Amino acid sequence: MEKKNIDWSNLGFGYQITDYRYVSNYKNGAWDDGAIITDPNIVINECAGVLQYSQSVFEGLKAYTTQDGHIVCFRPDLNAERMETSAKKLEMPVFPKERFIAAVKEVVKANDAWVPPYGTGATLYIRPYMFGSNSVIGVKPADEYQFRILTTPVGPYFKGGVRPLTLRVSDFDRAAPRGTGNIKAGLNYAMSLHAIVTAHAEGYDENLFLDPATRTKVEETGGANFLFVTKDGKVVTPKSDSILPSITRRSLVQVAKEYLGLEAEEREVYLDELKDFAECGLCGTAAVISPVGKIVDHGKEICFPSGMQEMGPITKKLYDTLTGIQMGRIEAPKGWIEVIE
Ligand code: PLP
Ligand code: COI
């Protein structure tokens, strides 16, 4: 296969149409066989469940070219499981895990010319998603659904690569206390749009959302979980029922303990404690680990000792180990890497 002629090293996090996508339709209580297709456009009824009542869930994972030239993806089984949880919560049918993994592999293989070469810093972002496709006008779940996977080559999520970010403590909430914050539903991201647009307008890179019940604890940003490092080198990640259970964060906790010999704990993190941490990062598929240099809480600046120039030393070790595992430079724990070709 000949790679596409793209300036891979200068890609941002944007959508670019690739050649193939996967689609399967659910009707009369069953999924059809699914197929790889070329048409990137979707035609649905004006009253489709997704258009009227936002019945949609999605996932995000990446395909990597490893040092020895294979194309792989990272823990797609966990994306399949999370999508199952998301679908059930929005009264949608489950796309079976084995089929989900097979479809990811099939669509990446079809688009292998779009998988960025090793060493460019770019990856192929894989976006599985599902939505209610038939008409509903009374508030109820749709009867028909479409599951699709699109792929697009991407670079870093935040402009400037690993430049430390500045966040603000948001006055808006992204989730409700017993709502949908812990699933990957499009509606959560719609909720975050006003907060992100106003944060950018005020010169911040992202929002730190607080827990919606008490507004005293750290939740996450619009698209990534937090990871903190204490002054004595312990990794701490916030625990909450209303944040997305990040696969990157769960993997990093294991990497911290098993590869770096660090202590790592998942616990409630109070806004008041932020000033005591040595390092802060955002973790997610798109964000990988993006360092945070400063958090502004209504004019009060919390500056992490790692500063505004580079990643903190432990964040850097975590970053190097995780990306080393993903790119085949470091041996992965069993079952983490799915070889595609
Ligand atoms: N939190 C939110 C709100 C997200 O959208 C994402 C991205 O998927 C994450 C956290 C990170 O999750 P993961 O590491 O599974 O990509
Ligand atoms: C991901 O990291 O895959 C996400 O879905 C987050 C989104 C903000 C791009």
mmCIF file with all atom_site columns, N, CA and C in Angstrom, residues 172 184 188 237 244 261 269 332:
data_model
loop_
_atom_site.group_PDB
_atom_site.id
_atom_site.type_symbol
_atom_site.label_atom_id
_atom_site.label_alt_id
_atom_site.label_comp_id
_atom_site.label_asym_id
_atom_site.label_entity_id
_atom_site.label_seq_id
_atom_site.pdbx_PDB_ins_code
_atom_site.Cartn_x
_atom_site.Cartn_y
_atom_site.Cartn_z
_atom_site.occupancy
_atom_site.B_iso_or_equiv
_atom_site.pdbx_formal_charge
_atom_site.auth_seq_id
_atom_site.auth_comp_id
_atom_site.auth_asym_id
_atom_site.auth_atom_id
_atom_site.pdbx_PDB_model_num
ATOM 1  N N  . PHE A 1 172 ? -19.882 26.721 34.578 1.00 0.00 ? 172 PHE A N  1
ATOM 2  C CA . PHE A 1 172 ? -20.904 25.824 34.019 1.00 0.00 ? 172 PHE A CA 1
ATOM 3  C C  . PHE A 1 172 ? -20.578 24.391 34.438 1.00 0.00 ? 172 PHE A C  1
ATOM 4  N N  . LYS A 1 184 ? -20.359 8.087  27.191 1.00 0.00 ? 184 LYS A N  1
ATOM 5  C CA . LYS A 1 184 ? -19.864 8.911  26.086 1.00 0.00 ? 184 LYS A CA 1
ATOM 6  C C  . LYS A 1 184 ? -21.031 9.188  25.133 1.00 0.00 ? 184 LYS A C  1
ATOM 7  N N  . ASN A 1 188 ? -23.481 15.212 26.183 1.00 0.00 ? 188 ASN A N  1
ATOM 8  C CA . ASN A 1 188 ? -22.550 15.788 27.174 1.00 0.00 ? 188 ASN A CA 1
ATOM 9  C C  . ASN A 1 188 ? -21.643 16.832 26.534 1.00 0.00 ? 188 ASN A C  1
ATOM 10 N N  . THR A 1 237 ? -5.639  10.378 40.709 1.00 0.00 ? 237 THR A N  1
ATOM 11 C CA . THR A 1 237 ? -6.647  10.713 39.689 1.00 0.00 ? 237 THR A CA 1
ATOM 12 C C  . THR A 1 237 ? -8.017  10.850 40.368 1.00 0.00 ? 237 THR A C  1
ATOM 13 N N  . LEU A 1 244 ? -16.209 10.598 32.747 1.00 0.00 ? 244 LEU A N  1
ATOM 14 C CA . LEU A 1 244 ? -16.045 9.472  31.835 1.00 0.00 ? 244 LEU A CA 1
ATOM 15 C C  . LEU A 1 244 ? -14.897 8.590  32.330 1.00 0.00 ? 244 LEU A C  1
ATOM 16 N N  . GLY A 1 261 ? 6.883   1.862  39.132 1.00 0.00 ? 261 GLY A N  1
ATOM 17 C CA . GLY A 1 261 ? 7.007   1.611  40.573 1.00 0.00 ? 261 GLY A CA 1
ATOM 18 C C  . GLY A 1 261 ? 6.478   2.749  41.434 1.00 0.00 ? 261 GLY A C  1
ATOM 19 N N  . VAL A 1 269 ? -10.829 14.416 44.667 1.00 0.00 ? 269 VAL A N  1
ATOM 20 C CA . VAL A 1 269 ? -9.811  15.471 44.731 1.00 0.00 ? 269 VAL A CA 1
ATOM 21 C C  . VAL A 1 269 ? -10.553 16.806 44.888 1.00 0.00 ? 269 VAL A C  1
ATOM 22 N N  . ALA A 1 332 ? 4.076   -4.374 25.908 1.00 0.00 ? 332 ALA A N  1
ATOM 23 C CA . ALA A 1 332 ? 2.773   -4.009 26.476 1.00 0.00 ? 332 ALA A CA 1
ATOM 24 C C  . ALA A 1 332 ? 2.284   -5.090 27.427 1.00 0.00 ? 332 ALA A C  1
#
